[in-house]
Amino acid sequence: MSETARPSGPRLPWEAEAPAALPPQNGVAPPVKPESSAPAASVQPLFQSVKSRVHRKLVERLNLSSLDKLTRDQVVEAIRRVINELLTQEAVPLNFDEREELVRQVLDEIFGLGPLEPLVQDPGISDILVNTFNQVFIERDGRLEKTDVRFQDDRHLLQVIDRIVSAVGRRIDDSSPMVDARLPDGSRVNAIIKPLAIDGPHLSIRKFKRDALSGADLLRTESATEPMLDLLEAIVRSRLNVLISGGTGAGKTTLLNILSSFIPPNERIVTIEDSAELQLRQPHVVRLETRPANIEGEGEVPQRLLLINALRMRPDRIIMGEVRGAEAVDMLQAMNTGHDGSLTTLHANTPRDALSRLETMISMASLDLPERAMRQQIASAIQVVIQVSRFSDGSRKVIQISEIAGMEGDVITMQDIFSYERLGMDGDKVLGRFRASGIRPRFSDRLKSFGIDLSSLLFSNLEAPPPGARGRW
């Protein structure tokens, strides 16, 4: 078929002369999982082949140096028009819905994350796990599912990875084959490539909800009870130092976001993270992010340096996304020297394990402190440890709220205020109940000094909610 006449009007500044049609490419991987408007499975190979040719021709017609002269809406509309021209030249039997699906996929390749873009936009998906170019898993409602989303090859996947990491000033190549980054919405990204990843590039995206969760969401998902939520709010407002502990994917950062929402709006907050993920709503927030070393191995800015600098920024509170090394020493000292109400997280399976991990991190600072001195630092700096956990059915719960009561000899003493008792399974559902220990915490007087009077009923030994509670964040 001869080339279709171009609509009247001057050629757009970004558009070059259209090249001659190129032969189709064979052997392209299966396409992205179609939505309801996507082409039927019987025409998928043809559909994907047409998409590949149209995308290649479109890139050849673009004058990339002139793209910045137009707004994004103008570029998208112009690209849509050229794609429709190219589809007409292809003379393939695609109906209107199939053409719109192909246009969407090509635009995703140019402006989005290619085959992953529909998954990123799906609010029901919490994790996207790419195991090489031809295998993509997602987590939905706490459960992993395999999708039929595919990349064309390793090179295609590497292009998407590079687009993500370069947007935040980071790089991934043979000299730096793994990287942490983030998407514009704050979603956490980790990528690792050859030679460290033997089978090819791997990409993990931990999505964050566009709307930060609130305390009401904890109650709605039965991840905590109302008395527990009242206590957590009182703990934050009375400026107690809090350590949130939990395993991977347990919801530590989500709970940290919820607790930070209880901080009064008139306080100055400094956040320190490896990849900026926190979604604080207060008006006076300073966000700091670490920086990896450059290609010469220089310029690295770790969390410890940011924490030392943050102490000079007159913060009322310091929130550290996760403590994992020698910065634990500086964090504890900050909590002990006027920065009450600070919050942080770490990986551990129990509150007691969390304190043991803190000791290990302090020893990484090479200060040669005796064990008793390290434990005294921990006991005086942290008042509350909150343990979160993710169960086999995908539910996430606050399973312990524990108070650090002080030292007895060389041992840090702790007492549970609330806990979650697991009772068994009902099919694939975890059964259990929340219990109050009946112990009134030692920091009750501090709460009163901040005008917070929690009823003694808050700590009565009541069971709630009924067995079978199942919540997800």
GROMACS .gro file of C-alpha atoms in nm:
model
  473
    1MET     CA    1   0.000   0.000   0.000
    2SER     CA    2   0.135   0.342  -0.089
    3GLU     CA    3   0.211   0.593   0.183
    4THR     CA    4  -0.097   0.770   0.310
    5ALA     CA    5  -0.106   1.144   0.254
    6ARG     CA    6  -0.011   1.342   0.562
    7PRO     CA    7  -0.277   1.579   0.702
    8SER     CA    8  -0.245   1.936   0.585
    9GLY     CA    9  -0.051   2.185   0.793
   10PRO     CA   10   0.316   2.246   0.871
   11ARG     CA   11   0.530   1.957   0.994
   12LEU     CA   12   0.572   1.964   1.369
   13PRO     CA   13   0.918   2.071   1.494
   14TRP     CA   14   0.994   1.731   1.645
   15GLU     CA   15   0.887   1.529   1.340
   16ALA     CA   16   1.145   1.423   1.083
   17GLU     CA   17   1.085   1.288   0.734
   18ALA     CA   18   0.922   0.945   0.745
   19PRO     CA   19   1.164   0.670   0.639
   20ALA     CA   20   1.072   0.386   0.415
   21ALA     CA   21   0.890   0.098   0.578
   22LEU     CA   22   1.122  -0.157   0.734
   23PRO     CA   23   1.063  -0.534   0.718
   24PRO     CA   24   0.886  -0.690   1.016
   25GLN     CA   25   1.087  -0.847   1.298
   26ASN     CA   26   1.010  -1.203   1.396
   27GLY     CA   27   1.052  -1.384   1.725
   28VAL     CA   28   0.917  -1.110   1.948
   29ALA     CA   29   0.815  -1.218   2.300
   30PRO     CA   30   0.444  -1.243   2.394
   31PRO     CA   31   0.275  -0.909   2.464
   32VAL     CA   32   0.152  -0.743   2.780
   33LYS     CA   33  -0.152  -0.905   2.933
   34PRO     CA   34  -0.444  -0.751   2.742
   35GLU     CA   35  -0.726  -0.565   2.905
   36SER     CA   36  -1.084  -0.608   2.789
   37SER     CA   37  -1.015  -0.391   2.484
   38ALA     CA   38  -0.696  -0.574   2.387
   39PRO     CA   39  -0.682  -0.796   2.079
   40ALA     CA   40  -0.782  -1.158   2.103
   41ALA     CA   41  -0.519  -1.421   2.172
   42SER     CA   42  -0.545  -1.553   1.814
   43VAL     CA   43  -0.405  -1.227   1.673
   44GLN     CA   44  -0.147  -1.160   1.945
   45PRO     CA   45   0.164  -1.254   1.737
   46LEU     CA   46   0.049  -1.024   1.455
   47PHE     CA   47  -0.043  -0.754   1.705
   48GLN     CA   48   0.298  -0.764   1.871
   49SER     CA   49   0.480  -0.767   1.538
   50VAL     CA   50   0.286  -0.459   1.422
   51LYS     CA   51   0.357  -0.284   1.751
   52SER     CA   52   0.730  -0.347   1.716
   53ARG     CA   53   0.740  -0.211   1.361
   54VAL     CA   54   0.528   0.095   1.444
   55HIS     CA   55   0.740   0.175   1.747
   56ARG     CA   56   1.062   0.151   1.545
   57LYS     CA   57   0.927   0.369   1.262
   58LEU     CA   58   0.797   0.624   1.512
   59VAL     CA   59   1.139   0.659   1.677
   60GLU     CA   60   1.297   0.707   1.336
   61ARG     CA   61   1.055   0.991   1.258
   62LEU     CA   62   1.110   1.175   1.586
   63ASN     CA   63   1.348   1.466   1.611
   64LEU     CA   64   1.426   1.415   1.981
   65SER     CA   65   1.612   1.744   2.014
   66SER     CA   66   1.290   1.935   1.945
   67LEU     CA   67   1.061   1.749   2.183
   68ASP     CA   68   1.113   2.003   2.462
   69LYS     CA   69   0.954   2.274   2.247
   70LEU     CA   70   0.610   2.119   2.300
   71THR     CA   71   0.408   2.036   2.607
   72ARG     CA   72   0.360   1.670   2.695
   73ASP     CA   73  -0.007   1.682   2.588
   74GLN     CA   74   0.095   1.821   2.249
   75VAL     CA   75   0.362   1.553   2.208
   76VAL     CA   76   0.121   1.274   2.304
   77GLU     CA   77  -0.146   1.398   2.064
   78ALA     CA   78   0.103   1.436   1.781
   79ILE     CA   79   0.252   1.093   1.845
   80ARG     CA   80  -0.097   0.945   1.849
   81ARG     CA   81  -0.166   1.098   1.507
   82VAL     CA   82   0.159   0.967   1.358
   83ILE     CA   83   0.093   0.620   1.501
   84ASN     CA   84  -0.246   0.614   1.334
   85GLU     CA   85  -0.078   0.714   1.007
   86LEU     CA   86   0.170   0.430   1.043
   87LEU     CA   87  -0.108   0.184   1.123
   88THR     CA   88  -0.286   0.289   0.807
   89GLN     CA   89   0.033   0.221   0.612
   90GLU     CA   90   0.058  -0.124   0.771
   91ALA     CA   91  -0.289  -0.213   0.637
   92VAL     CA   92  -0.346  -0.472   0.907
   93PRO     CA   93  -0.695  -0.586   1.015
   94LEU     CA   94  -0.710  -0.416   1.356
   95ASN     CA   95  -1.040  -0.285   1.485
   96PHE     CA   96  -1.076   0.043   1.675
   97ASP     CA   97  -1.023  -0.110   2.021
   98GLU     CA   98  -0.713  -0.297   1.903
   99ARG     CA   99  -0.571   0.021   1.750
  100GLU     CA  100  -0.629   0.212   2.074
  101GLU     CA  101  -0.460  -0.066   2.271
  102LEU     CA  102  -0.161  -0.056   2.039
  103VAL     CA  103  -0.139   0.324   2.066
  104ARG     CA  104  -0.148   0.293   2.446
  105GLN     CA  105   0.130   0.035   2.450
  106VAL     CA  106   0.353   0.242   2.223
  107LEU     CA  107   0.297   0.551   2.440
  108ASP     CA  108   0.385   0.340   2.745
  109GLU     CA  109   0.712   0.246   2.574
  110ILE     CA  110   0.795   0.612   2.514
  111PHE     CA  111   0.670   0.783   2.830
  112GLY     CA  112   0.613   0.503   3.081
  113LEU     CA  113   0.762   0.173   3.188
  114GLY     CA  114   0.665  -0.026   2.883
  115PRO     CA  115   0.487  -0.354   2.964
  116LEU     CA  116   0.495  -0.270   3.336
  117GLU     CA  117   0.297   0.053   3.302
  118PRO     CA  118  -0.051  -0.107   3.340
  119LEU     CA  119   0.074  -0.292   3.650
  120VAL     CA  120   0.216   0.028   3.800
  121GLN     CA  121  -0.116   0.204   3.742
  122ASP     CA  122  -0.322  -0.078   3.896
  123PRO     CA  123  -0.399   0.028   4.257
  124GLY     CA  124  -0.469  -0.331   4.361
  125ILE     CA  125  -0.109  -0.442   4.300
  126SER     CA  126   0.141  -0.389   4.583
  127ASP     CA  127   0.457  -0.551   4.439
  128ILE     CA  128   0.590  -0.610   4.088
  129LEU     CA  129   0.867  -0.870   4.060
  130VAL     CA  130   1.043  -0.913   3.728
  131ASN     CA  131   1.251  -1.232   3.711
  132THR     CA  132   1.429  -1.182   3.377
  133PHE     CA  133   1.250  -1.049   3.070
  134ASN     CA  134   1.001  -1.334   3.028
  135GLN     CA  135   0.868  -1.381   3.381
  136VAL     CA  136   0.675  -1.120   3.582
  137PHE     CA  137   0.501  -1.178   3.916
  138ILE     CA  138   0.276  -0.942   4.109
  139GLU     CA  139   0.146  -0.935   4.464
  140ARG     CA  140  -0.224  -0.868   4.502
  141ASP     CA  141  -0.400  -0.888   4.840
  142GLY     CA  142  -0.085  -1.031   4.995
  143ARG     CA  143  -0.053  -1.318   4.747
  144LEU     CA  144   0.188  -1.367   4.459
  145GLU     CA  145   0.046  -1.422   4.110
  146LYS     CA  146   0.225  -1.493   3.784
  147THR     CA  147   0.125  -1.269   3.494
  148ASP     CA  148   0.159  -1.309   3.120
  149VAL     CA  149   0.343  -0.975   3.096
  150ARG     CA  150   0.665  -1.010   2.897
  151PHE     CA  151   0.950  -0.796   2.773
  152GLN     CA  152   1.092  -0.853   2.427
  153ASP     CA  153   1.438  -0.944   2.556
  154ASP     CA  154   1.700  -0.850   2.817
  155ARG     CA  155   1.782  -0.532   2.628
  156HIS     CA  156   1.420  -0.419   2.645
  157LEU     CA  157   1.411  -0.478   3.023
  158LEU     CA  158   1.744  -0.297   3.067
  159GLN     CA  159   1.603   0.007   2.887
  160VAL     CA  160   1.315   0.027   3.135
  161ILE     CA  161   1.551  -0.018   3.432
  162ASP     CA  162   1.783   0.254   3.302
  163ARG     CA  163   1.489   0.489   3.253
  164ILE     CA  164   1.389   0.444   3.618
  165VAL     CA  165   1.732   0.483   3.778
  166SER     CA  166   1.852   0.770   3.558
  167ALA     CA  167   1.545   0.974   3.656
  168VAL     CA  168   1.676   0.990   4.015
  169GLY     CA  169   2.039   1.049   3.921
  170ARG     CA  170   2.160   0.693   3.965
  171ARG     CA  171   2.311   0.442   3.724
  172ILE     CA  172   2.332   0.073   3.660
  173ASP     CA  173   2.602  -0.091   3.446
  174ASP     CA  174   2.876  -0.351   3.465
  175SER     CA  175   3.073  -0.144   3.716
  176SER     CA  176   2.764  -0.082   3.932
  177PRO     CA  177   2.533  -0.379   3.866
  178MET     CA  178   2.277  -0.321   4.144
  179VAL     CA  179   2.089  -0.010   4.244
  180ASP     CA  180   1.812   0.123   4.469
  181ALA     CA  181   1.588   0.390   4.320
  182ARG     CA  182   1.230   0.513   4.330
  183LEU     CA  183   0.948   0.601   4.097
  184PRO     CA  184   0.800   0.953   4.089
  185ASP     CA  185   0.516   0.840   4.318
  186GLY     CA  186   0.766   0.719   4.581
  187SER     CA  187   0.747   0.348   4.499
  188ARG     CA  188   1.064   0.163   4.595
  189VAL     CA  189   1.272   0.008   4.315
  190ASN     CA  190   1.561  -0.238   4.326
  191ALA     CA  191   1.739  -0.366   4.018
  192ILE     CA  192   2.028  -0.607   3.970
  193ILE     CA  193   2.187  -0.715   3.643
  194LYS     CA  194   2.465  -0.937   3.511
  195PRO     CA  195   2.722  -1.045   3.621
  196LEU     CA  196   2.562  -1.051   3.968
  197ALA     CA  197   2.228  -1.177   3.837
  198ILE     CA  198   2.321  -1.493   3.649
  199ASP     CA  199   2.005  -1.538   3.441
  200GLY     CA  200   1.963  -1.175   3.337
  201PRO     CA  201   1.825  -0.846   3.477
  202HIS     CA  202   1.590  -0.858   3.775
  203LEU     CA  203   1.363  -0.574   3.884
  204SER     CA  204   1.157  -0.537   4.203
  205ILE     CA  205   0.906  -0.258   4.258
  206ARG     CA  206   0.743  -0.207   4.597
  207LYS     CA  207   0.447   0.016   4.519
  208PHE     CA  208   0.320   0.281   4.755
  209LYS     CA  209  -0.038   0.386   4.769
  210ARG     CA  210  -0.104   0.725   4.614
  211ASP     CA  211  -0.306   0.818   4.922
  212ALA     CA  212  -0.117   0.754   5.244
  213LEU     CA  213  -0.302   0.524   5.483
  214SER     CA  214  -0.441   0.659   5.807
  215GLY     CA  215  -0.515   0.516   6.147
  216ALA     CA  216  -0.870   0.446   6.032
  217ASP     CA  217  -0.728   0.210   5.769
  218LEU     CA  218  -0.560   0.008   6.045
  219LEU     CA  219  -0.901  -0.041   6.203
  220ARG     CA  220  -1.073  -0.111   5.872
  221THR     CA  221  -0.825  -0.386   5.783
  222GLU     CA  222  -0.831  -0.516   6.143
  223SER     CA  223  -0.454  -0.473   6.165
  224ALA     CA  224  -0.497  -0.318   6.510
  225THR     CA  225  -0.775  -0.235   6.755
  226GLU     CA  226  -0.909   0.106   6.851
  227PRO     CA  227  -0.741   0.101   7.197
  228MET     CA  228  -0.410   0.014   7.028
  229LEU     CA  229  -0.453   0.302   6.784
  230ASP     CA  230  -0.536   0.542   7.069
  231LEU     CA  231  -0.219   0.433   7.246
  232LEU     CA  232  -0.004   0.473   6.933
  233GLU     CA  233  -0.136   0.824   6.877
  234ALA     CA  234  -0.068   0.914   7.241
  235ILE     CA  235   0.286   0.773   7.215
  236VAL     CA  236   0.366   0.996   6.916
  237ARG     CA  237   0.203   1.309   7.056
  238SER     CA  238   0.386   1.274   7.387
  239ARG     CA  239   0.720   1.258   7.201
  240LEU     CA  240   0.828   0.909   7.299
  241ASN     CA  241   1.104   0.756   7.085
  242VAL     CA  242   0.972   0.464   6.881
  243LEU     CA  243   1.139   0.171   6.706
  244ILE     CA  244   0.927  -0.018   6.451
  245SER     CA  245   1.044  -0.374   6.394
  246GLY     CA  246   0.935  -0.634   6.141
  247GLY     CA  247   1.033  -0.862   5.857
  248THR     CA  248   1.050  -0.782   5.487
  249GLY     CA  249   0.713  -0.671   5.353
  250ALA     CA  250   0.557  -0.662   5.701
  251GLY     CA  251   0.444  -0.300   5.666
  252LYS     CA  252   0.709  -0.114   5.867
  253THR     CA  253   0.722   0.189   5.638
  254THR     CA  254   0.344   0.195   5.608
  255LEU     CA  255   0.309   0.204   5.986
  256LEU     CA  256   0.582   0.469   6.005
  257ASN     CA  257   0.377   0.684   5.767
  258ILE     CA  258   0.068   0.637   5.983
  259LEU     CA  259   0.251   0.724   6.305
  260SER     CA  260   0.406   1.032   6.146
  261SER     CA  261   0.056   1.160   6.067
  262PHE     CA  262   0.006   1.208   6.443
  263ILE     CA  263   0.295   1.456   6.468
  264PRO     CA  264   0.163   1.812   6.528
  265PRO     CA  265   0.188   2.039   6.222
  266ASN     CA  266   0.393   2.304   6.406
  267GLU     CA  267   0.701   2.080   6.447
  268ARG     CA  268   1.003   2.073   6.218
  269ILE     CA  269   1.069   1.720   6.088
  270VAL     CA  270   1.382   1.592   5.911
  271THR     CA  271   1.354   1.258   5.731
  272ILE     CA  272   1.656   1.048   5.629
  273GLU     CA  273   1.614   0.762   5.382
  274ASP     CA  274   1.807   0.555   5.131
  275SER     CA  275   1.524   0.609   4.882
  276ALA     CA  276   1.270   0.876   4.968
  277GLU     CA  277   0.946   0.689   5.042
  278LEU     CA  278   0.778   0.859   5.336
  279GLN     CA  279   0.462   1.055   5.264
  280LEU     CA  280   0.445   1.314   5.538
  281ARG     CA  281   0.162   1.567   5.525
  282GLN     CA  282   0.304   1.822   5.770
  283PRO     CA  283   0.401   2.162   5.625
  284HIS     CA  284   0.748   2.176   5.782
  285VAL     CA  285   0.936   1.871   5.651
  286VAL     CA  286   1.295   1.847   5.526
  287ARG     CA  287   1.358   1.532   5.320
  288LEU     CA  288   1.713   1.397   5.292
  289GLU     CA  289   1.824   1.105   5.076
  290THR     CA  290   2.152   0.914   5.062
  291ARG     CA  291   2.373   0.918   4.754
  292PRO     CA  292   2.575   0.623   4.620
  293ALA     CA  293   2.933   0.651   4.504
  294ASN     CA  294   3.001   0.769   4.149
  295ILE     CA  295   3.182   0.569   3.882
  296GLU     CA  296   3.516   0.660   4.040
  297GLY     CA  297   3.398   0.528   4.374
  298GLU     CA  298   3.374   0.874   4.527
  299GLY     CA  299   3.097   1.104   4.643
  300GLU     CA  300   2.903   0.855   4.856
  301VAL     CA  301   2.683   1.013   5.123
  302PRO     CA  302   2.562   0.746   5.369
  303GLN     CA  303   2.283   0.776   5.625
  304ARG     CA  304   2.528   0.843   5.905
  305LEU     CA  305   2.658   1.163   5.743
  306LEU     CA  306   2.304   1.281   5.673
  307LEU     CA  307   2.208   1.215   6.034
  308ILE     CA  308   2.504   1.414   6.165
  309ASN     CA  309   2.411   1.698   5.930
  310ALA     CA  310   2.046   1.678   6.033
  311LEU     CA  311   2.142   1.752   6.393
  312ARG     CA  312   2.263   2.095   6.272
  313MET     CA  313   1.931   2.171   6.101
  314ARG     CA  314   1.735   2.239   6.422
  315PRO     CA  315   1.491   1.946   6.389
  316ASP     CA  316   1.217   1.886   6.644
  317ARG     CA  317   1.201   1.524   6.532
  318ILE     CA  318   1.416   1.300   6.318
  319ILE     CA  319   1.257   1.017   6.120
  320MET     CA  320   1.496   0.760   5.976
  321GLY     CA  321   1.344   0.531   5.716
  322GLU     CA  322   1.551   0.233   5.825
  323VAL     CA  323   1.858   0.190   6.044
  324ARG     CA  324   2.093  -0.081   5.927
  325GLY     CA  325   2.450   0.010   6.024
  326ALA     CA  326   2.682   0.236   6.220
  327GLU     CA  327   2.431   0.522   6.204
  328ALA     CA  328   2.252   0.348   6.493
  329VAL     CA  329   2.500   0.512   6.734
  330ASP     CA  330   2.423   0.863   6.612
  331MET     CA  331   2.051   0.790   6.605
  332LEU     CA  332   2.051   0.679   6.970
  333GLN     CA  333   2.257   0.981   7.071
  334ALA     CA  334   2.013   1.211   6.892
  335MET     CA  335   1.723   1.050   7.078
  336ASN     CA  336   1.913   1.103   7.404
  337THR     CA  337   2.002   1.467   7.342
  338GLY     CA  338   1.682   1.662   7.290
  339HIS     CA  339   1.528   1.508   6.977
  340ASP     CA  340   1.245   1.332   7.155
  341GLY     CA  341   0.972   1.178   6.947
  342SER     CA  342   1.206   1.038   6.682
  343LEU     CA  343   1.100   0.734   6.480
  344THR     CA  344   1.286   0.465   6.290
  345THR     CA  345   1.250   0.108   6.163
  346LEU     CA  346   1.469  -0.200   6.138
  347HIS     CA  347   1.442  -0.562   6.028
  348ALA     CA  348   1.382  -0.809   6.312
  349ASN     CA  349   1.137  -1.086   6.397
  350THR     CA  350   1.067  -0.990   6.761
  351PRO     CA  351   1.117  -0.681   6.980
  352ARG     CA  352   1.395  -0.861   7.166
  353ASP     CA  353   1.567  -0.944   6.837
  354ALA     CA  354   1.537  -0.577   6.742
  355LEU     CA  355   1.738  -0.473   7.047
  356SER     CA  356   2.000  -0.738   6.972
  357ARG     CA  357   2.031  -0.606   6.618
  358LEU     CA  358   2.080  -0.255   6.753
  359GLU     CA  359   2.369  -0.380   6.963
  360THR     CA  360   2.525  -0.534   6.653
  361MET     CA  361   2.486  -0.209   6.462
  362ILE     CA  362   2.648  -0.010   6.743
  363SER     CA  363   2.947  -0.244   6.733
  364MET     CA  364   2.979  -0.168   6.359
  365ALA     CA  365   3.076   0.189   6.454
  366SER     CA  366   3.405   0.053   6.600
  367LEU     CA  367   3.367   0.243   6.926
  368ASP     CA  368   3.462  -0.060   7.139
  369LEU     CA  369   3.180   0.003   7.386
  370PRO     CA  370   3.115  -0.269   7.645
  371GLU     CA  371   2.784  -0.453   7.619
  372ARG     CA  372   2.641  -0.288   7.928
  373ALA     CA  373   2.714   0.061   7.795
  374MET     CA  374   2.549  -0.022   7.462
  375ARG     CA  375   2.240  -0.157   7.635
  376GLN     CA  376   2.220   0.148   7.860
  377GLN     CA  377   2.225   0.369   7.550
  378ILE     CA  378   1.942   0.166   7.396
  379ALA     CA  379   1.732   0.153   7.715
  380SER     CA  380   1.758   0.527   7.775
  381ALA     CA  381   1.700   0.630   7.413
  382ILE     CA  382   1.403   0.412   7.307
  383GLN     CA  383   1.080   0.389   7.502
  384VAL     CA  384   0.854   0.185   7.272
  385VAL     CA  385   0.911  -0.104   7.030
  386ILE     CA  386   0.629  -0.185   6.785
  387GLN     CA  387   0.641  -0.524   6.613
  388VAL     CA  388   0.457  -0.574   6.284
  389SER     CA  389   0.421  -0.902   6.101
  390ARG     CA  390   0.290  -1.044   5.779
  391PHE     CA  391   0.109  -1.376   5.798
  392SER     CA  392   0.082  -1.660   5.549
  393ASP     CA  393  -0.262  -1.544   5.431
  394GLY     CA  394  -0.119  -1.205   5.331
  395SER     CA  395  -0.258  -1.016   5.631
  396ARG     CA  396  -0.039  -0.766   5.816
  397LYS     CA  397  -0.090  -0.684   6.181
  398VAL     CA  398   0.062  -0.497   6.472
  399ILE     CA  399   0.140  -0.803   6.683
  400GLN     CA  400   0.317  -0.636   6.977
  401ILE     CA  401   0.342  -0.295   7.140
  402SER     CA  402   0.617  -0.325   7.401
  403GLU     CA  403   0.762  -0.077   7.649
  404ILE     CA  404   1.130  -0.071   7.739
  405ALA     CA  405   1.115  -0.051   8.116
  406GLY     CA  406   1.485  -0.003   8.188
  407MET     CA  407   1.777  -0.220   8.296
  408GLU     CA  408   1.804  -0.503   8.544
  409GLY     CA  409   2.169  -0.584   8.580
  410ASP     CA  410   2.302  -0.623   8.226
  411VAL     CA  411   1.963  -0.702   8.072
  412ILE     CA  412   1.718  -0.461   7.909
  413THR     CA  413   1.373  -0.525   8.054
  414MET     CA  414   1.061  -0.508   7.837
  415GLN     CA  415   0.690  -0.552   7.897
  416ASP     CA  416   0.412  -0.602   7.644
  417ILE     CA  417   0.120  -0.362   7.651
  418PHE     CA  418  -0.071  -0.520   7.362
  419SER     CA  419  -0.006  -0.841   7.170
  420TYR     CA  420  -0.165  -1.059   6.906
  421GLU     CA  421  -0.229  -1.424   6.988
  422ARG     CA  422  -0.241  -1.659   6.692
  423LEU     CA  423  -0.491  -1.940   6.742
  424GLY     CA  424  -0.471  -2.147   6.425
  425MET     CA  425  -0.594  -2.163   6.066
  426ASP     CA  426  -0.934  -2.175   5.902
  427GLY     CA  427  -0.856  -2.290   5.551
  428ASP     CA  428  -0.607  -2.031   5.429
  429LYS     CA  429  -0.709  -1.772   5.689
  430VAL     CA  430  -0.506  -1.705   6.001
  431LEU     CA  431  -0.716  -1.701   6.319
  432GLY     CA  432  -0.617  -1.496   6.619
  433ARG     CA  433  -0.707  -1.220   6.863
  434PHE     CA  434  -0.557  -0.905   7.009
  435ARG     CA  435  -0.501  -0.900   7.383
  436ALA     CA  436  -0.416  -0.628   7.632
  437SER     CA  437  -0.164  -0.736   7.893
  438GLY     CA  438  -0.340  -0.545   8.170
  439ILE     CA  439  -0.013  -0.370   8.258
  440ARG     CA  440  -0.023   0.006   8.275
  441PRO     CA  441   0.294   0.138   8.108
  442ARG     CA  442   0.550   0.339   8.299
  443PHE     CA  443   0.520   0.625   8.052
  444SER     CA  444   0.161   0.694   8.159
  445ASP     CA  445   0.280   0.989   8.369
  446ARG     CA  446   0.455   1.134   8.067
  447LEU     CA  447   0.130   1.107   7.870
  448LYS     CA  448  -0.049   1.300   8.143
  449SER     CA  449   0.214   1.574   8.130
  450PHE     CA  450   0.116   1.623   7.764
  451GLY     CA  451  -0.251   1.640   7.854
  452ILE     CA  452  -0.326   1.285   7.744
  453ASP     CA  453  -0.527   1.083   7.994
  454LEU     CA  454  -0.582   0.731   7.873
  455SER     CA  455  -0.855   0.547   8.054
  456SER     CA  456  -0.746   0.256   8.270
  457LEU     CA  457  -0.986   0.047   8.061
  458LEU     CA  458  -0.737   0.087   7.777
  459PHE     CA  459  -0.507  -0.159   7.951
  460SER     CA  460  -0.767  -0.402   8.083
  461ASN     CA  461  -0.722  -0.759   7.970
  462LEU     CA  462  -0.984  -0.758   7.695
  463GLU     CA  463  -0.985  -0.961   7.377
  464ALA     CA  464  -1.047  -0.787   7.045
  465PRO     CA  465  -1.136  -0.829   6.768
  466PRO     CA  466  -1.305  -1.170   6.744
  467PRO     CA  467  -1.113  -1.467   6.596
  468GLY     CA  468  -1.080  -1.465   6.220
  469ALA     CA  469  -0.965  -1.104   6.189
  470ARG     CA  470  -0.777  -1.060   5.867
  471GLY     CA  471  -0.632  -0.729   5.753
  472ARG     CA  472  -0.411  -0.602   5.475
  473TRP     CA  473  -0.231  -0.271   5.428
   0.00000   0.00000   0.00000
